């Protein structure tokens, strides 16, 4: 079925679901990325314009990455931490770019949302949701949301168009990974509506010294095992960096697989990236976190998390979990050499002239 005719049908269903309702909570994943932020804003626009529904956008974790903060500022949208806003006072709950009980969003697993729109593979609990639109071949949820706006004949304002374009570009790495014709079409439609200068300003978001310190530590803690890299970032205050580093490391010319992990907020967070055509990152992450955490993802990228017990010795727990995920990861890829080599030599400090 073509994207737009499917979207038209879905839109009708959505309109009957939210008819007569007044408030909608839109839940994003923890540490929402540009795709999640743009998709949530687009759903808000749709619910506002088509049904006069008041929406609140909510997330877990932080808005850490400079580009994402820049994007939120530009959109002028209020994003509410879930622990401050809760879900009690809303007629409806929607989820975008994530699904119930995945472990990467703040909605308690007992609470089922009414609407789920996502491009990750369908999860079991999602089947019980009243309205779902899961298109796992799409490169971005922003592409799906752009189709909804088109079907509803809503032309987004410049900031929203810019955000949707950015959402698609960053989730597909400029169509370089896991994208389909629908993503290309959406980008072509959005391009004339977007503020290109603003887009490049957002992408070049300024960063503090700590960013380079983190990068330096992470590179020093990266080991190469045949065609795969494992990077231990250590403790971080900005979880978006895990995916950003994984993308950077996957550019290594000999590397097909990357696993990056870091400790954040009493959790061990993991990002996988691959160019492997035979084995999916989403399947490998399930092996890696089996029985100790949660995870999911696409063919080329996946993420997982392991909850640690804050009261107990965190460093020991972390070290044990790290060893386990490293071994499981290498085993999944049939890599026997468990020692690996440092990716880079740390140079001796040079004295100033
Ligand atoms: Mn996405």
Short mmCIF file of N, CA and C in Angstrom, two decimals, residues 86-160:
data_model
loop_
_atom_site.label_atom_id
_atom_site.label_comp_id
_atom_site.label_asym_id
_atom_site.label_seq_id
_atom_site.Cartn_x
_atom_site.Cartn_y
_atom_site.Cartn_z
N UNK A 86 3.50 13.99 34.74
CA UNK A 86 2.71 12.77 34.91
C UNK A 86 1.73 12.56 33.78
N UNK A 87 0.86 11.57 33.94
CA UNK A 87 -0.07 11.27 32.86
C UNK A 87 -1.53 11.34 33.29
N UNK A 88 -1.75 11.69 34.58
CA UNK A 88 -3.09 11.59 35.16
C UNK A 88 -4.13 12.50 34.52
N UNK A 89 -3.71 13.71 34.17
CA UNK A 89 -4.71 14.71 33.85
C UNK A 89 -4.99 14.84 32.36
N UNK A 90 -4.75 13.78 31.63
CA UNK A 90 -4.94 13.85 30.18
C UNK A 90 -6.01 12.87 29.72
N UNK A 91 -6.81 13.31 28.74
CA UNK A 91 -7.83 12.43 28.19
C UNK A 91 -7.18 11.30 27.39
N UNK A 92 -6.10 11.65 26.69
CA UNK A 92 -5.45 10.67 25.82
C UNK A 92 -3.94 10.73 26.00
N UNK A 93 -3.30 9.58 25.73
CA UNK A 93 -1.83 9.54 25.76
C UNK A 93 -1.34 9.01 24.41
N UNK A 94 -0.39 9.71 23.82
CA UNK A 94 0.22 9.23 22.57
C UNK A 94 1.70 8.99 22.80
N UNK A 95 2.26 8.11 21.97
CA UNK A 95 3.69 7.88 22.00
C UNK A 95 4.22 8.01 20.58
N UNK A 96 5.30 8.74 20.41
CA UNK A 96 5.90 8.81 19.07
C UNK A 96 7.37 8.40 19.13
N UNK A 97 7.81 7.70 18.09
CA UNK A 97 9.21 7.28 17.94
C UNK A 97 9.66 6.32 19.05
N UNK A 98 8.71 5.78 19.78
CA UNK A 98 9.00 4.77 20.81
C UNK A 98 7.70 3.99 21.05
N UNK A 99 7.77 2.91 21.80
CA UNK A 99 6.58 2.08 22.05
C UNK A 99 6.49 1.72 23.53
N UNK A 100 5.29 1.32 23.97
CA UNK A 100 5.13 1.02 25.39
C UNK A 100 6.03 -0.12 25.86
N UNK A 101 6.47 -0.03 27.10
CA UNK A 101 7.25 -1.07 27.77
C UNK A 101 8.54 -1.43 27.05
N UNK A 102 9.16 -0.47 26.38
CA UNK A 102 10.45 -0.75 25.74
C UNK A 102 11.61 -0.44 26.68
N UNK A 103 11.32 0.24 27.78
CA UNK A 103 12.40 0.58 28.70
C UNK A 103 13.12 1.86 28.32
N UNK A 104 12.79 2.47 27.20
CA UNK A 104 13.48 3.71 26.83
C UNK A 104 12.54 4.91 26.78
N UNK A 105 11.43 4.81 27.51
CA UNK A 105 10.56 5.99 27.65
C UNK A 105 9.98 6.01 29.06
N UNK A 106 9.52 7.20 29.47
CA UNK A 106 9.18 7.35 30.89
C UNK A 106 7.79 6.86 31.29
N UNK A 107 6.95 6.46 30.33
CA UNK A 107 5.60 6.03 30.70
C UNK A 107 5.68 4.68 31.41
N UNK A 108 5.12 4.58 32.64
CA UNK A 108 5.20 3.30 33.36
C UNK A 108 4.60 2.17 32.50
N UNK A 109 5.25 1.00 32.48
CA UNK A 109 4.81 -0.11 31.61
C UNK A 109 3.35 -0.51 31.84
N UNK A 110 2.80 -0.27 33.04
CA UNK A 110 1.41 -0.66 33.31
C UNK A 110 0.42 0.19 32.52
N UNK A 111 0.85 1.40 32.16
CA UNK A 111 -0.07 2.32 31.50
C UNK A 111 0.05 2.19 29.99
N UNK A 112 -1.09 1.90 29.36
CA UNK A 112 -1.08 1.72 27.91
C UNK A 112 -1.50 3.04 27.25
N UNK A 113 -0.71 3.53 26.29
CA UNK A 113 -1.13 4.75 25.60
C UNK A 113 -2.31 4.46 24.66
N UNK A 114 -2.95 5.51 24.13
CA UNK A 114 -4.06 5.34 23.19
C UNK A 114 -3.59 5.36 21.75
N UNK A 115 -2.44 6.02 21.54
CA UNK A 115 -1.92 6.21 20.18
C UNK A 115 -0.43 5.89 20.19
N UNK A 116 0.03 5.09 19.22
CA UNK A 116 1.47 4.87 19.06
C UNK A 116 1.83 5.02 17.59
N UNK A 117 2.73 5.95 17.30
CA UNK A 117 3.21 6.14 15.92
C UNK A 117 4.74 6.02 15.96
N UNK A 118 5.28 5.06 15.20
CA UNK A 118 6.71 4.76 15.36
C UNK A 118 7.25 4.06 14.12
N UNK A 119 8.57 4.08 13.99
CA UNK A 119 9.22 3.35 12.90
C UNK A 119 10.17 2.26 13.40
N UNK A 120 10.06 1.93 14.68
CA UNK A 120 10.82 0.79 15.20
C UNK A 120 9.96 -0.47 15.05
N UNK A 121 10.59 -1.65 15.04
CA UNK A 121 9.80 -2.88 14.90
C UNK A 121 8.70 -2.98 15.97
N UNK A 122 7.57 -3.55 15.58
CA UNK A 122 6.41 -3.67 16.47
C UNK A 122 6.75 -4.47 17.72
N UNK A 123 6.35 -3.94 18.88
CA UNK A 123 6.55 -4.66 20.14
C UNK A 123 5.22 -5.24 20.59
N UNK A 124 5.32 -6.33 21.33
CA UNK A 124 4.11 -7.05 21.74
C UNK A 124 3.07 -6.15 22.44
N UNK A 125 3.48 -5.39 23.47
CA UNK A 125 2.47 -4.58 24.18
C UNK A 125 1.75 -3.57 23.27
N UNK A 126 2.40 -3.18 22.18
CA UNK A 126 1.80 -2.20 21.27
C UNK A 126 0.53 -2.76 20.63
N UNK A 127 0.44 -4.09 20.52
CA UNK A 127 -0.72 -4.71 19.87
C UNK A 127 -2.03 -4.39 20.59
N UNK A 128 -1.95 -4.09 21.88
CA UNK A 128 -3.17 -3.80 22.63
C UNK A 128 -3.56 -2.32 22.59
N UNK A 129 -2.79 -1.52 21.87
CA UNK A 129 -3.07 -0.07 21.82
C UNK A 129 -4.18 0.20 20.80
N UNK A 130 -5.08 1.15 21.12
CA UNK A 130 -6.25 1.42 20.28
C UNK A 130 -5.85 1.89 18.87
N UNK A 131 -4.92 2.83 18.81
CA UNK A 131 -4.48 3.32 17.50
C UNK A 131 -2.98 3.12 17.36
N UNK A 132 -2.57 2.36 16.35
CA UNK A 132 -1.14 2.20 16.10
C UNK A 132 -0.83 2.44 14.63
N UNK A 133 0.31 3.03 14.40
CA UNK A 133 0.83 3.14 13.04
C UNK A 133 2.33 2.90 13.12
N UNK A 134 2.71 1.65 12.88
CA UNK A 134 4.11 1.25 13.00
C UNK A 134 4.62 0.93 11.59
N UNK A 135 5.59 1.69 11.13
CA UNK A 135 6.15 1.45 9.79
C UNK A 135 7.64 1.27 9.92
N UNK A 136 8.02 0.01 10.06
CA UNK A 136 9.42 -0.21 10.43
C UNK A 136 10.38 -0.04 9.24
N UNK A 137 9.84 0.06 8.04
CA UNK A 137 10.75 0.30 6.90
C UNK A 137 11.05 1.79 6.72
N UNK A 138 10.32 2.64 7.42
CA UNK A 138 10.55 4.08 7.29
C UNK A 138 11.82 4.49 8.02
N UNK A 139 12.53 5.46 7.43
CA UNK A 139 13.78 5.92 8.05
C UNK A 139 13.56 6.79 9.27
N UNK A 140 12.39 7.40 9.38
CA UNK A 140 12.15 8.33 10.49
C UNK A 140 10.66 8.41 10.80
N UNK A 141 10.32 8.64 12.07
CA UNK A 141 8.93 8.89 12.44
C UNK A 141 8.48 10.24 11.85
N UNK A 142 9.43 11.16 11.69
CA UNK A 142 9.11 12.45 11.09
C UNK A 142 8.52 12.30 9.68
N UNK A 143 8.98 11.30 8.95
CA UNK A 143 8.43 11.06 7.61
C UNK A 143 6.96 10.66 7.71
N UNK A 144 6.66 9.78 8.66
CA UNK A 144 5.26 9.35 8.86
C UNK A 144 4.42 10.57 9.22
N UNK A 145 4.92 11.38 10.14
CA UNK A 145 4.15 12.55 10.60
C UNK A 145 3.98 13.58 9.49
N UNK A 146 4.98 13.70 8.63
CA UNK A 146 4.85 14.60 7.49
C UNK A 146 3.69 14.12 6.59
N UNK A 147 3.56 12.82 6.41
CA UNK A 147 2.46 12.28 5.61
C UNK A 147 1.10 12.60 6.25
N UNK A 148 1.05 12.55 7.57
CA UNK A 148 -0.21 12.91 8.26
C UNK A 148 -0.56 14.37 8.02
N UNK A 149 0.44 15.24 8.15
CA UNK A 149 0.17 16.66 7.93
C UNK A 149 -0.30 16.89 6.49
N UNK A 150 0.36 16.22 5.54
CA UNK A 150 -0.04 16.36 4.13
C UNK A 150 -1.46 15.87 3.93
N UNK A 151 -1.77 14.70 4.49
CA UNK A 151 -3.11 14.13 4.33
C UNK A 151 -4.15 15.07 4.94
N UNK A 152 -3.79 15.76 6.02
CA UNK A 152 -4.72 16.67 6.69
C UNK A 152 -4.70 18.07 6.05
N UNK A 153 -3.89 18.21 5.00
CA UNK A 153 -3.74 19.50 4.30
C UNK A 153 -3.29 20.62 5.23
N UNK A 154 -2.35 20.28 6.10
CA UNK A 154 -1.76 21.28 6.98
C UNK A 154 -0.34 21.58 6.48
N UNK A 155 -0.07 22.83 6.19
CA UNK A 155 1.28 23.23 5.82
C UNK A 155 1.98 23.70 7.09
N UNK A 156 3.05 23.01 7.48
CA UNK A 156 3.71 23.41 8.73
C UNK A 156 4.39 24.76 8.60
N UNK A 157 4.43 25.48 9.72
CA UNK A 157 5.21 26.71 9.79
C UNK A 157 6.69 26.37 9.60
N UNK A 158 7.48 27.41 9.31
CA UNK A 158 8.90 27.19 9.01
C UNK A 158 9.63 26.40 10.10
N UNK A 159 9.47 26.74 11.40
CA UNK A 159 10.23 25.97 12.41
C UNK A 159 9.87 24.47 12.41
N UNK A 160 8.58 24.16 12.29
CA UNK A 160 8.20 22.73 12.30
C UNK A 160 8.72 22.03 11.04
#
